[in-house]
Structures are given as structure tokens and as C-alpha cells.
JSON list of C-alpha atoms in Angstrom, two decimals:
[
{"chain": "Y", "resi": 25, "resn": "UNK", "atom": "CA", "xyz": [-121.21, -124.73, -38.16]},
{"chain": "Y", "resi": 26, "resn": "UNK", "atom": "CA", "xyz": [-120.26, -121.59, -35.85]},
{"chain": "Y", "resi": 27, "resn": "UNK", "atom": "CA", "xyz": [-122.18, -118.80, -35.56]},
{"chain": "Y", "resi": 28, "resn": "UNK", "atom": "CA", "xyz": [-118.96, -116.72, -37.12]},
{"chain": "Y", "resi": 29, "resn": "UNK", "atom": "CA", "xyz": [-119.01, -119.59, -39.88]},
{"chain": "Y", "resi": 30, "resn": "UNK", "atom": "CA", "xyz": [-122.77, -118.94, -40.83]},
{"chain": "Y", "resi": 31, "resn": "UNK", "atom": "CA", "xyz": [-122.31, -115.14, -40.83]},
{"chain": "Y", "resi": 32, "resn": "UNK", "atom": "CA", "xyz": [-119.43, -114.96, -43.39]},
{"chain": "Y", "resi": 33, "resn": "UNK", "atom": "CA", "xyz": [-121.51, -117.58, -45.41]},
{"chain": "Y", "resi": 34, "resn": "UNK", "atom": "CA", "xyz": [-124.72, -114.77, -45.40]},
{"chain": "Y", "resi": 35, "resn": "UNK", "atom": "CA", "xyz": [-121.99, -112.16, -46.26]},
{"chain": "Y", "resi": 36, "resn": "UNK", "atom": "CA", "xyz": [-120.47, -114.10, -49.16]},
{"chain": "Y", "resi": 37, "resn": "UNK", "atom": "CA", "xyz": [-124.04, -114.73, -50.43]},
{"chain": "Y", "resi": 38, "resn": "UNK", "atom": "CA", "xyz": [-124.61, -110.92, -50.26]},
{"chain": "Y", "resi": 39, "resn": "UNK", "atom": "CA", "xyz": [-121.48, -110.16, -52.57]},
{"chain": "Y", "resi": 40, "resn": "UNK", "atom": "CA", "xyz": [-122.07, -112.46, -54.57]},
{"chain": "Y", "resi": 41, "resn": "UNK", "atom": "CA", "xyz": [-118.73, -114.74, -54.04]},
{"chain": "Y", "resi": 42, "resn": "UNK", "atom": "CA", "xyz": [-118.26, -118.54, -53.91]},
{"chain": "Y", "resi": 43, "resn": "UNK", "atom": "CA", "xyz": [-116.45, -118.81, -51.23]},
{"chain": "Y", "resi": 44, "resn": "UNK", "atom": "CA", "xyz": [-117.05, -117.58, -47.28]},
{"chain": "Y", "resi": 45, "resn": "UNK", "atom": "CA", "xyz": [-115.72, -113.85, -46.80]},
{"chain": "Y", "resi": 46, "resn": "UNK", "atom": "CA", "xyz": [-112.72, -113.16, -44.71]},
{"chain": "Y", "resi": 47, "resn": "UNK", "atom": "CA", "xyz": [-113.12, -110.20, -42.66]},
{"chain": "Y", "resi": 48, "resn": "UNK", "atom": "CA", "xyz": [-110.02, -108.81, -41.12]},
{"chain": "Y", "resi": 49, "resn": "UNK", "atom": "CA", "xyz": [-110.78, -107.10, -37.31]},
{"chain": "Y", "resi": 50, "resn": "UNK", "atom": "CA", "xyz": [-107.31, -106.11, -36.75]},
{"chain": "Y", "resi": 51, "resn": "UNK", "atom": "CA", "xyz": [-108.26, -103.05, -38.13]},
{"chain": "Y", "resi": 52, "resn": "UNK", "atom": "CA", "xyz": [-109.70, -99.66, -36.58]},
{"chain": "Y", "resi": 53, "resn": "UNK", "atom": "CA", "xyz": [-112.95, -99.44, -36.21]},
{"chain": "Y", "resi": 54, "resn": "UNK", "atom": "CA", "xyz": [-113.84, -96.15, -38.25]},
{"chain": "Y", "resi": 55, "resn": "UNK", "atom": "CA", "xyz": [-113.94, -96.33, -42.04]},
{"chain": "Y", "resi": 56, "resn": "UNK", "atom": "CA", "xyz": [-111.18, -94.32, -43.16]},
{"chain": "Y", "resi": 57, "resn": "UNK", "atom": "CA", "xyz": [-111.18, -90.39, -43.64]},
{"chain": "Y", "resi": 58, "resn": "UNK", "atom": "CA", "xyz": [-113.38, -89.18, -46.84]},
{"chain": "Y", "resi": 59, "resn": "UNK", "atom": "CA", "xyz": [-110.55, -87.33, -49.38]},
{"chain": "Y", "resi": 60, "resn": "UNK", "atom": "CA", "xyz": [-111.80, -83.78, -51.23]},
{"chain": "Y", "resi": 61, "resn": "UNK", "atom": "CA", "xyz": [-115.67, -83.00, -50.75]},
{"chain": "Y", "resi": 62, "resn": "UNK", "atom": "CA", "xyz": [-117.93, -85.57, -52.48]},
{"chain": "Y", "resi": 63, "resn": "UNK", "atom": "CA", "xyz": [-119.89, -84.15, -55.63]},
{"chain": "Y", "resi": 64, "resn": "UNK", "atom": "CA", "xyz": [-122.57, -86.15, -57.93]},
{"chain": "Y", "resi": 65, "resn": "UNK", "atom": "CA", "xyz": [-120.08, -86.69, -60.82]},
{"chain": "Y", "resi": 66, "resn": "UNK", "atom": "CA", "xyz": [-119.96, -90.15, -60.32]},
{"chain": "Y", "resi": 67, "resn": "UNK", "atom": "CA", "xyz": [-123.55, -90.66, -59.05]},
{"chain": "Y", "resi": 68, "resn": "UNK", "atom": "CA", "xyz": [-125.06, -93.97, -61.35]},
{"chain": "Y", "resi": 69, "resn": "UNK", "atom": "CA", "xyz": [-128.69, -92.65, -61.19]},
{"chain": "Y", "resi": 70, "resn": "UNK", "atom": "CA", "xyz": [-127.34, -89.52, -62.66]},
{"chain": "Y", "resi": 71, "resn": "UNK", "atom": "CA", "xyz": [-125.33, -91.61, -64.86]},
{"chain": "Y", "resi": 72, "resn": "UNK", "atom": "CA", "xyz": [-128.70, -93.49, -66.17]},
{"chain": "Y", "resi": 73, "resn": "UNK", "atom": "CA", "xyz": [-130.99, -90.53, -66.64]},
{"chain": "Y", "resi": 74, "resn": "UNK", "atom": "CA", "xyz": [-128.08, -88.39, -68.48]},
{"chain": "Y", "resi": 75, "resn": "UNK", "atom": "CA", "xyz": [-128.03, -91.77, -70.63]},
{"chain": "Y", "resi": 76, "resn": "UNK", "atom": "CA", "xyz": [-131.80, -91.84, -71.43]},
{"chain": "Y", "resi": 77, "resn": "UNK", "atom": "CA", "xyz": [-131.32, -87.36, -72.50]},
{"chain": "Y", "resi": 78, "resn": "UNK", "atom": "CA", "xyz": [-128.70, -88.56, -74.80]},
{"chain": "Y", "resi": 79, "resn": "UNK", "atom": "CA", "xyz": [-130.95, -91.72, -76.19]},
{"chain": "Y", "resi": 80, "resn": "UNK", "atom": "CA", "xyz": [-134.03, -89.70, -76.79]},
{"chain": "Y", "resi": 81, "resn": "UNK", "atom": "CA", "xyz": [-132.32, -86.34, -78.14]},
{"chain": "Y", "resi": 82, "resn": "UNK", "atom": "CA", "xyz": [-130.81, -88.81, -80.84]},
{"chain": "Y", "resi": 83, "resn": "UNK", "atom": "CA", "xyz": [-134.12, -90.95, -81.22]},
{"chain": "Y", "resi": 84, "resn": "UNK", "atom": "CA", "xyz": [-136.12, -86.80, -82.16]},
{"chain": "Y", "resi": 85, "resn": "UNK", "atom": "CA", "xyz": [-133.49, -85.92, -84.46]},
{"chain": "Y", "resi": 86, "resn": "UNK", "atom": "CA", "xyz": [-133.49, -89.64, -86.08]},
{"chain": "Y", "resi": 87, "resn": "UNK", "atom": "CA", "xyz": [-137.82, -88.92, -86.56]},
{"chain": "Y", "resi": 88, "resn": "UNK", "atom": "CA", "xyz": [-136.49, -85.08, -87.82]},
{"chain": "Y", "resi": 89, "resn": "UNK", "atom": "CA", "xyz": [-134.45, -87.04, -90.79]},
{"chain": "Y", "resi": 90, "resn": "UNK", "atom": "CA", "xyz": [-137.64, -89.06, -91.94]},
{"chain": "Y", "resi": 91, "resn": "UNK", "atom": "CA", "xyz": [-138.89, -85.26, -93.01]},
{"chain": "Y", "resi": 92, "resn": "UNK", "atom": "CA", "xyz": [-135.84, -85.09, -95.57]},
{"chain": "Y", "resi": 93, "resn": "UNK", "atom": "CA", "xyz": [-135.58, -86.04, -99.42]},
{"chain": "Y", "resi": 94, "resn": "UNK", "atom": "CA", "xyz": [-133.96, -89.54, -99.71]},
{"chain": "Y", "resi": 95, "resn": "UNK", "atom": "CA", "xyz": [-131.43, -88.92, -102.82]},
{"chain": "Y", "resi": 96, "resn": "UNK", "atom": "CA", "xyz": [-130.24, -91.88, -104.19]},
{"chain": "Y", "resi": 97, "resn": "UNK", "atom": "CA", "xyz": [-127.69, -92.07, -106.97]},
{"chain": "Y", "resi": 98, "resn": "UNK", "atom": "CA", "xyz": [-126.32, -95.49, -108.89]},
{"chain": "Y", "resi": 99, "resn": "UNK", "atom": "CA", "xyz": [-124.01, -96.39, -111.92]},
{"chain": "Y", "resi": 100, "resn": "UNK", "atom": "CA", "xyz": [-124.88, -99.03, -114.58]},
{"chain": "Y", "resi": 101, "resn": "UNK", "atom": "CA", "xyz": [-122.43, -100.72, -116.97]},
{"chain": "Y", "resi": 102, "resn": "UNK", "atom": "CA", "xyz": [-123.95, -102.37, -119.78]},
{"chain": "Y", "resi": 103, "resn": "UNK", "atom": "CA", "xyz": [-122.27, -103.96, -123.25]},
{"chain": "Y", "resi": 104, "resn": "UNK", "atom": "CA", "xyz": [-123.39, -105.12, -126.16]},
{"chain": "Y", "resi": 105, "resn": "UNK", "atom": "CA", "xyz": [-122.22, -108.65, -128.27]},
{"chain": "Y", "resi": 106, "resn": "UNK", "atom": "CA", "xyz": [-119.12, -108.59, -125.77]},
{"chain": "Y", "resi": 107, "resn": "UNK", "atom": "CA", "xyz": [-117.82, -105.30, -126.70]},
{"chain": "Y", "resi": 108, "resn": "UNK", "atom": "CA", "xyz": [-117.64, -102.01, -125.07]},
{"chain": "Y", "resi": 109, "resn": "UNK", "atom": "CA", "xyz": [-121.02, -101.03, -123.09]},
{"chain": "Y", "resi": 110, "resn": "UNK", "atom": "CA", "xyz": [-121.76, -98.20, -122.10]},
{"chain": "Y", "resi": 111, "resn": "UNK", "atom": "CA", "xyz": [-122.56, -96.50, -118.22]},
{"chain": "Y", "resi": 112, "resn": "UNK", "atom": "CA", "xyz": [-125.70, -95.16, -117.13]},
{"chain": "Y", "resi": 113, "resn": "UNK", "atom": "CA", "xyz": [-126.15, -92.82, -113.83]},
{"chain": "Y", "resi": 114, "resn": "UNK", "atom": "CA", "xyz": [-129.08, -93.42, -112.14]},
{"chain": "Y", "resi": 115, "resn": "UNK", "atom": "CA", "xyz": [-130.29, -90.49, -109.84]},
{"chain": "Y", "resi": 116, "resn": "UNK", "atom": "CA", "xyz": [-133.75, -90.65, -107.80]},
{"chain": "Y", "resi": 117, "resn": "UNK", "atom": "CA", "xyz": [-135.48, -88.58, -105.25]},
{"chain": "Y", "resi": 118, "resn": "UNK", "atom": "CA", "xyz": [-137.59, -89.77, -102.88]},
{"chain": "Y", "resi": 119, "resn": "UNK", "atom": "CA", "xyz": [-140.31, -87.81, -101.02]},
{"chain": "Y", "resi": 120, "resn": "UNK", "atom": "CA", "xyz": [-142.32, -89.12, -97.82]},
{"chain": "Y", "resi": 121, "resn": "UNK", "atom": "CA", "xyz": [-146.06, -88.47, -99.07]},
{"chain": "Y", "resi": 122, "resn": "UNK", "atom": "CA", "xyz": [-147.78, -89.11, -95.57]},
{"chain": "Y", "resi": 123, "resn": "UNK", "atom": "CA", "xyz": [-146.73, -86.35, -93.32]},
{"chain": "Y", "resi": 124, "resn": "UNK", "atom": "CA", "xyz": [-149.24, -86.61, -90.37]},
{"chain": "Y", "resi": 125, "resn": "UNK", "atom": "CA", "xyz": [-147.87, -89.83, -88.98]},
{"chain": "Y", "resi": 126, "resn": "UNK", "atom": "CA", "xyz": [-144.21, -88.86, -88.96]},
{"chain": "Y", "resi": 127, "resn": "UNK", "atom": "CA", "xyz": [-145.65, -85.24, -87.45]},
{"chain": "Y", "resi": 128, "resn": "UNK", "atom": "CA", "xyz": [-147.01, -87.61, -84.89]},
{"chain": "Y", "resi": 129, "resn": "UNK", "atom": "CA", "xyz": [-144.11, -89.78, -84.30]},
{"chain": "Y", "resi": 130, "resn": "UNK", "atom": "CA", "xyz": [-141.55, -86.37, -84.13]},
{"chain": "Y", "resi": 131, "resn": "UNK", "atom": "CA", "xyz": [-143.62, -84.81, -81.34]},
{"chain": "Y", "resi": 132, "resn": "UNK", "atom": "CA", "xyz": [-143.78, -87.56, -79.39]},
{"chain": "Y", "resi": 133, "resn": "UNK", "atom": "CA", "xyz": [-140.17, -88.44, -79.84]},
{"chain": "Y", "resi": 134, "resn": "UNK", "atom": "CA", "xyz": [-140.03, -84.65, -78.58]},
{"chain": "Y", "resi": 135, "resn": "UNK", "atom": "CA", "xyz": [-142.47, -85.47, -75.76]},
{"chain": "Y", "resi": 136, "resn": "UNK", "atom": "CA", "xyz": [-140.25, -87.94, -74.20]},
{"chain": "Y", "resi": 137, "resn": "UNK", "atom": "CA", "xyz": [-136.83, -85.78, -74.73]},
{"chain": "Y", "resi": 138, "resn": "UNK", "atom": "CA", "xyz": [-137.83, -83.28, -72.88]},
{"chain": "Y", "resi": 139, "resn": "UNK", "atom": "CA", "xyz": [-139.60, -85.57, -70.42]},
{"chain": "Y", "resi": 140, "resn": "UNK", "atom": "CA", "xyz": [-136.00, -87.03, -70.17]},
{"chain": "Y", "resi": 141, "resn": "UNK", "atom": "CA", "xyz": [-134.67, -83.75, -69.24]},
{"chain": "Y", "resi": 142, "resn": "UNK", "atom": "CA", "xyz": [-137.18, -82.76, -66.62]},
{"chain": "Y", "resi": 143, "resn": "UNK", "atom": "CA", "xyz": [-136.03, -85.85, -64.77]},
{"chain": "Y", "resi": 144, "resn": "UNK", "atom": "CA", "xyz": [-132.59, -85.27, -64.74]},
{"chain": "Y", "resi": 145, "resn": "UNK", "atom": "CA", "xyz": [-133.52, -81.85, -63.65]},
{"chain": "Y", "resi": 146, "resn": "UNK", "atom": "CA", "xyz": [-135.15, -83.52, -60.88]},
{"chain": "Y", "resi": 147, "resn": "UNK", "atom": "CA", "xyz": [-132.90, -85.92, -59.91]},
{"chain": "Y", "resi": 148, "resn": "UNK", "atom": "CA", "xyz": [-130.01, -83.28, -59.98]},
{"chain": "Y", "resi": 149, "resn": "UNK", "atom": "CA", "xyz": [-132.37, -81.28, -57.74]},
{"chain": "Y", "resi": 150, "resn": "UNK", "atom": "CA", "xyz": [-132.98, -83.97, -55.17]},
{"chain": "Y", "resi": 151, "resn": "UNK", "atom": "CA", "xyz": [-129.61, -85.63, -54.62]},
{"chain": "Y", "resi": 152, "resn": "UNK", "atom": "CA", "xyz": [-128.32, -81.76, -54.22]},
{"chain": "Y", "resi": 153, "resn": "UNK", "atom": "CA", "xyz": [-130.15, -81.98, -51.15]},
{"chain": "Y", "resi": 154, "resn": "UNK", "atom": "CA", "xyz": [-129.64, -84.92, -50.35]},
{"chain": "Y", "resi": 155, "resn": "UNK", "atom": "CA", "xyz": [-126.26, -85.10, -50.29]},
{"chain": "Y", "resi": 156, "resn": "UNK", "atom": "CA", "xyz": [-126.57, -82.13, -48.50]},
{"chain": "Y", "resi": 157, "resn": "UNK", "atom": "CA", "xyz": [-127.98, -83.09, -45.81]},
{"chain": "Y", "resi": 158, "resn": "UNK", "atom": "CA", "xyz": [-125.56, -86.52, -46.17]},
{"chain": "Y", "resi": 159, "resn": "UNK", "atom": "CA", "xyz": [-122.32, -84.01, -45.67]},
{"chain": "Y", "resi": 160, "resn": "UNK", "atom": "CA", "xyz": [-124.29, -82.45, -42.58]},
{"chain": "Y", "resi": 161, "resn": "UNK", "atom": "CA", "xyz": [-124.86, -85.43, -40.88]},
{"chain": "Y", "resi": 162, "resn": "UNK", "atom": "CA", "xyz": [-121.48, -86.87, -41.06]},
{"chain": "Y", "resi": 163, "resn": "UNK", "atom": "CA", "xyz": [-119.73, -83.80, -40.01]},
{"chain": "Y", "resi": 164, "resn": "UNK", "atom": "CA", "xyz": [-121.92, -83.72, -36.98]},
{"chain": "Y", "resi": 165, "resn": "UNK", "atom": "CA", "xyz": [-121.08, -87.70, -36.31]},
{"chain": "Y", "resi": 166, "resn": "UNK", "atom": "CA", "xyz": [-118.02, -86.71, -37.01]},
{"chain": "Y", "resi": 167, "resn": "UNK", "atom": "CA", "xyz": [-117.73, -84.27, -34.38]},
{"chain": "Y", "resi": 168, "resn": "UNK", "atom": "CA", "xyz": [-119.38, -86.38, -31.91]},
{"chain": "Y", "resi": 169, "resn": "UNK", "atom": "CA", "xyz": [-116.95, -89.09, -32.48]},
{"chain": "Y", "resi": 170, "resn": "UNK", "atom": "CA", "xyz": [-114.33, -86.59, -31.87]},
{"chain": "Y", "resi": 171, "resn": "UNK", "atom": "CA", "xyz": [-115.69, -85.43, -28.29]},
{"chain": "Y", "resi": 172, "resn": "UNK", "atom": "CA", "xyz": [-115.24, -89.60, -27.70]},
{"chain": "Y", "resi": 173, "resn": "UNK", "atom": "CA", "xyz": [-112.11, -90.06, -28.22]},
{"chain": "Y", "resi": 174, "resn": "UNK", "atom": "CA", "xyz": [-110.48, -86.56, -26.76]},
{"chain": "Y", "resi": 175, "resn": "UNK", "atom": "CA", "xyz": [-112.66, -86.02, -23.86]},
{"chain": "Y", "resi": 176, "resn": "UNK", "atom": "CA", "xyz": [-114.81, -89.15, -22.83]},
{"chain": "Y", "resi": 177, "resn": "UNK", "atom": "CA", "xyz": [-113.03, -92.07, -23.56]},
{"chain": "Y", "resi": 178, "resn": "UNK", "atom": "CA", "xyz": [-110.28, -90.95, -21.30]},
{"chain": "Y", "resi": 179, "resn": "UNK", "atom": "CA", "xyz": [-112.13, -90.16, -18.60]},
{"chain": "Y", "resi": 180, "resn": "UNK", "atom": "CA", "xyz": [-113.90, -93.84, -18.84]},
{"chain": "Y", "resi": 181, "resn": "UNK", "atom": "CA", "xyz": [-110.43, -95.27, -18.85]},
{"chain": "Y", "resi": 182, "resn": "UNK", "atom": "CA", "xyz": [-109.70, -93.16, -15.77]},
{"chain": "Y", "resi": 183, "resn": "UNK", "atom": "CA", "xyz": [-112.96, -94.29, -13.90]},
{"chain": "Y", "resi": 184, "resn": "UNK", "atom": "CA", "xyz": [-111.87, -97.80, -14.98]},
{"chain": "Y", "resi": 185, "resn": "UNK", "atom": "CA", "xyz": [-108.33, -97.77, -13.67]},
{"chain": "Y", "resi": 186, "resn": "UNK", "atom": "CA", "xyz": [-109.31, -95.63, -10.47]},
{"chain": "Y", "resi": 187, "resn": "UNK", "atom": "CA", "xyz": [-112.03, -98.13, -9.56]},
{"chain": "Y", "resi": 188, "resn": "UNK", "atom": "CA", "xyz": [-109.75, -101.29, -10.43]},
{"chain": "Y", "resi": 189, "resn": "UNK", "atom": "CA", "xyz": [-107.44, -100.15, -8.20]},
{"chain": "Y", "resi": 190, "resn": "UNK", "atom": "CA", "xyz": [-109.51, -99.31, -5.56]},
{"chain": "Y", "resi": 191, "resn": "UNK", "atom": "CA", "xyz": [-110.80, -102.80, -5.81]},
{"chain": "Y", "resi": 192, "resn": "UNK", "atom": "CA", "xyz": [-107.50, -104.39, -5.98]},
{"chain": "Y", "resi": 193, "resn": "UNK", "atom": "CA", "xyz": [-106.70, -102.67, -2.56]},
{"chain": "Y", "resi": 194, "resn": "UNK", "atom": "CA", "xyz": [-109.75, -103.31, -0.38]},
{"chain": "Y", "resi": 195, "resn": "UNK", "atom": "CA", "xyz": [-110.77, -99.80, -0.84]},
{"chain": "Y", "resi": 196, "resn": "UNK", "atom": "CA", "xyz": [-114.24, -100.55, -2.41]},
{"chain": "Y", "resi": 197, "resn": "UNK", "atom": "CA", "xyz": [-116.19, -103.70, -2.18]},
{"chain": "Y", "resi": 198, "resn": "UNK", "atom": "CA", "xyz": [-117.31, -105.43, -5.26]},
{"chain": "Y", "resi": 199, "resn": "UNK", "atom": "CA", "xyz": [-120.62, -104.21, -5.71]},
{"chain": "Y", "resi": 200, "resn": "UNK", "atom": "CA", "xyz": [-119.61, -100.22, -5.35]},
{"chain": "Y", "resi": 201, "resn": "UNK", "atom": "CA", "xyz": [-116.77, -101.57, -7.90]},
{"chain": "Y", "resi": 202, "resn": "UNK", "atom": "CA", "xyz": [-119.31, -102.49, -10.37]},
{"chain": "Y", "resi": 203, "resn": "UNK", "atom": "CA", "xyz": [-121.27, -99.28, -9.38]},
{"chain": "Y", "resi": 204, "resn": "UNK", "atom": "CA", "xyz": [-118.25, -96.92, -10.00]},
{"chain": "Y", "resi": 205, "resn": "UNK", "atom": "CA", "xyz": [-117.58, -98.89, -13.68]},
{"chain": "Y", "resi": 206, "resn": "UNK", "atom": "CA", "xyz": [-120.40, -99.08, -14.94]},
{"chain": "Y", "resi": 207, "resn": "UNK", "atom": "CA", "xyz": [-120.54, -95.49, -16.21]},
{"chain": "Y", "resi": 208, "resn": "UNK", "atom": "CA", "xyz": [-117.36, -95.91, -17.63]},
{"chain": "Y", "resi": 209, "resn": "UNK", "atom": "CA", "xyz": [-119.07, -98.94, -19.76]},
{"chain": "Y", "resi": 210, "resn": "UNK", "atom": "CA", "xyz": [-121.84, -96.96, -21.24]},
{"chain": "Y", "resi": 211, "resn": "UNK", "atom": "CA", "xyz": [-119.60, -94.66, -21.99]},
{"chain": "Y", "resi": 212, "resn": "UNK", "atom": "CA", "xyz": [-118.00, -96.96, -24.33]},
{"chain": "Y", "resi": 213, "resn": "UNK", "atom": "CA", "xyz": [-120.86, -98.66, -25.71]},
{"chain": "Y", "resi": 214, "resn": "UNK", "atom": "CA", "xyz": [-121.69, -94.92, -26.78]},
{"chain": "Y", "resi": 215, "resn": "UNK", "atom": "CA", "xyz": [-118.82, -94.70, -28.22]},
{"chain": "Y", "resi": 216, "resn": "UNK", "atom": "CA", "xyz": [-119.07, -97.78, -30.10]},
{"chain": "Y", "resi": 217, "resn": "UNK", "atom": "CA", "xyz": [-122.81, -96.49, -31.00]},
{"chain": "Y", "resi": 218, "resn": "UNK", "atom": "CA", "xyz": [-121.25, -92.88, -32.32]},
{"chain": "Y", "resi": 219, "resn": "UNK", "atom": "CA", "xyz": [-118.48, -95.06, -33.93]},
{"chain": "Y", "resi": 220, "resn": "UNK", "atom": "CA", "xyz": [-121.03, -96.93, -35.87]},
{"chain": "Y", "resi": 221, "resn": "UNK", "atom": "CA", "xyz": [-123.13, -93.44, -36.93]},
{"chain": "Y", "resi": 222, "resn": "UNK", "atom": "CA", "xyz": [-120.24, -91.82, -38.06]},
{"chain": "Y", "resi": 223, "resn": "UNK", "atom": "CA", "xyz": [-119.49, -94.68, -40.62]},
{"chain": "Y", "resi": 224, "resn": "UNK", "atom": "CA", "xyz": [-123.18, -95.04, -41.93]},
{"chain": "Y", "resi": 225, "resn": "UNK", "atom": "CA", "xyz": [-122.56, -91.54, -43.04]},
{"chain": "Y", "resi": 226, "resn": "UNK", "atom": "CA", "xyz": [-119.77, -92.20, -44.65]},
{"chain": "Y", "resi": 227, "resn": "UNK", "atom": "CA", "xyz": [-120.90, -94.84, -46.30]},
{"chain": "Y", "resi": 228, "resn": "UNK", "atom": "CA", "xyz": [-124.11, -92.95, -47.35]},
{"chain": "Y", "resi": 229, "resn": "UNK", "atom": "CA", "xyz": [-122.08, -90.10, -48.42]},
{"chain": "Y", "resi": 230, "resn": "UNK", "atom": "CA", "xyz": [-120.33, -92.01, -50.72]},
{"chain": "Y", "resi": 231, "resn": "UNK", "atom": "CA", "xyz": [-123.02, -93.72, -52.63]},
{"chain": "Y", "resi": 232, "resn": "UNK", "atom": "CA", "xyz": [-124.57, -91.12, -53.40]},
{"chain": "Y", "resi": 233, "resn": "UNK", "atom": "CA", "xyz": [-120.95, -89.78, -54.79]},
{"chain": "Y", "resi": 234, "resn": "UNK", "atom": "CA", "xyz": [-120.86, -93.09, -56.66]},
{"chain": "Y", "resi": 235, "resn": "UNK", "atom": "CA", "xyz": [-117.71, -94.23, -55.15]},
{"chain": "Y", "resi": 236, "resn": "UNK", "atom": "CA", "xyz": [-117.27, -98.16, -55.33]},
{"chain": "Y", "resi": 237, "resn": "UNK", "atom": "CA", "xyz": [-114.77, -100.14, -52.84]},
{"chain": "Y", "resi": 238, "resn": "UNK", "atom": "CA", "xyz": [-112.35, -102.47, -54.97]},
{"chain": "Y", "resi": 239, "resn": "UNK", "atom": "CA", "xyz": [-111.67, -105.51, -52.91]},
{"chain": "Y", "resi": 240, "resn": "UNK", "atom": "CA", "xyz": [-107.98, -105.26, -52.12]}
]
């Protein structure tokens, strides 16, 4: 099995497919352009701990309700030697006698309600900041990858061309040929380095703004 064989294998394993992943490298190189600024709408941890607010606010007021009276109200129809009975209405009320353990159970159910709500607090708190510093980062990758492709890229191409020609003339001898291109070179492979920076932010950026690629 080829080496490109294996790797799609290890990919499809990853996303959890049957079959080996097709990855198309006709494509550019950058993921695309982020659309209006990314917020935490859409973050799942956010998701999860407004989930668990919700869960324990309703589990206090359910341990409020064992406090009330439970009124209970019922109808009977009875008859005598098969003719016409008569109806009875049946009303009870129902008091909880032992207060201490539901007092008990209400405070704690209170406990962990506002336990839940310091920790969305704090998870509101932190992925502010995060994601934060997530936007910083990618606009500075961003700008980096923007010096590339205006200003240094060109002038590697130009080295390359320059020296090639050179070359191709009996100007330069192959050693100073490899000398004069191999700055262009780096220059690319720090492109290709700045290239893969600027989409790790991106990426990062996004899952922390919840976003999920559909496979088209």
C-alpha cells in the first residue's frame, strides 16, 4: 500500500468513514476567508453549561413544589338494586409532615443552580479571551501572509527567473546558481510555513465559534 494510500486510510479512521478519504489538492492552499466577526453563539461548551442552568433551575423549582398542598379531588357513582345511584365528590388535602429533609433537598438543589451559573459565568469569561486572543492571532497571520504574497513571493520568483537565466546562458556556474536560489527557496518554504499559521487560526477561530464544515 502507498504511503498516500495509508494516509487517507488514518484520515478516514479519524472521521469516522468506511471508506479511504479523497482529498482534492487542486485547490488553494489557504482555507477560505472567515465571513462577519466570529462570536460564542454557537460555541457547544457554552451550549452544554447553558443546558445544565436550565436543568438545575427546573430541578430547585421541582424540590420548591414538594413544599405545596397536594389537592386532590374525585367523583364516585354508586346505585342501588340497578336503579339510579347516586355521585359522591371526593376532595382531599395533603400536607408534607417532614419538612427538614425537603429543606435539605431545596438548598442543595439551590447549591448546584447557582453552582451551574458560576460556571457559565466562567466559561463565558474565558472563551471571551480566548477568542480574543484567537481573532489577534489570525489577523496578525493574516497580515504576514499578506506581506508573502505582495512583496516576497515576487521577489523569490524574480531571484528564480534571474538566476535561471543566468544559468541557462553561461553567466553563472552551477554552484553560484544554487547559491543565488536558494534564498528564493526559503523564501517559499516560509511562505508555505505562514500559509500553514494563518489556517490554524482559522481553524481555531472557528471552533471556538462553533462552526462545523458539512462535507460537500
Amino acid at each position: 500500500m502507498a504511503h498516500g494510500d495509508i494516509g487517507r486510510q488514518q484520515l478516514a479512521i479519524l472521521l469516522q468513514e468506511t471508506e479511504p478519504v479523497s482529498i482534492d489538492t487542486t485547490g488553494g492552499l489557504k482555507a477560505g476567508m472567515p465571513g462577519p466577526a466570529p462570536s460564542l453563539a454557537e460555541n457547544p461548551l457554552l451550549a452544554f453549561q447553558r443546558q445544565q442552568v436550565e436543568l438545575t433551575r427546573r430541578q430547585a423549582d421541582l424540590e420548591k413544589q414538594r413544599f405545596w398542598p397536594d389537592l386532590r379531588v374525585g367523583y364516585l357513582s354508586q346505585s342501588i338494586e340497578k336503579q339510579a345511584g347516586f355521585g359522591i365528590y371526593q376532595v382531599g388535602v395533603s400536607l408534607p409532615l417532614f419538612l427538614a429533609p425537603l429543606r435539605g433537598r431545596l438548598e442543595a438543589a439551590r447549591l448546584q443552580s447557582q453552582v451551574a451559573d458560576r460556571q457559565l459565568s466562567y466559561q463565558q469569561h474565558r472563551l471571551r479571551g480566548e477568542l480574543t486572543i484567537r481573532e489577534q492571532q489570525f489577523r496578525q497571520s493574516r497580515n504576514t501572509l499578506a506581506y508573502y504574497e505582495a512583496s516576497a513571493l515576487p521577489q523569490a520568483d524574480l531571484i528564480l527567473r534571474t538566476a535561471e537565466q543566468s544559468y541557462l546562458t553561461g553567466d553563472i556556474e552551477y554552484l553560484e546558481f544554487v547559491q543565488s536560489t536558494t534564498q528564493a527557496w526559503q523564501i517559499r518554504e516560509q511562505y508555505l510555513n505562514a500559509v500553514a499559521q494563518y489556517n490554524q487560526s482559522f481553524i481555531e477561530q472557528e471552533a471556538l465559534a462553533g462552526y462545523v464544515p458539512t462535507a460537500p
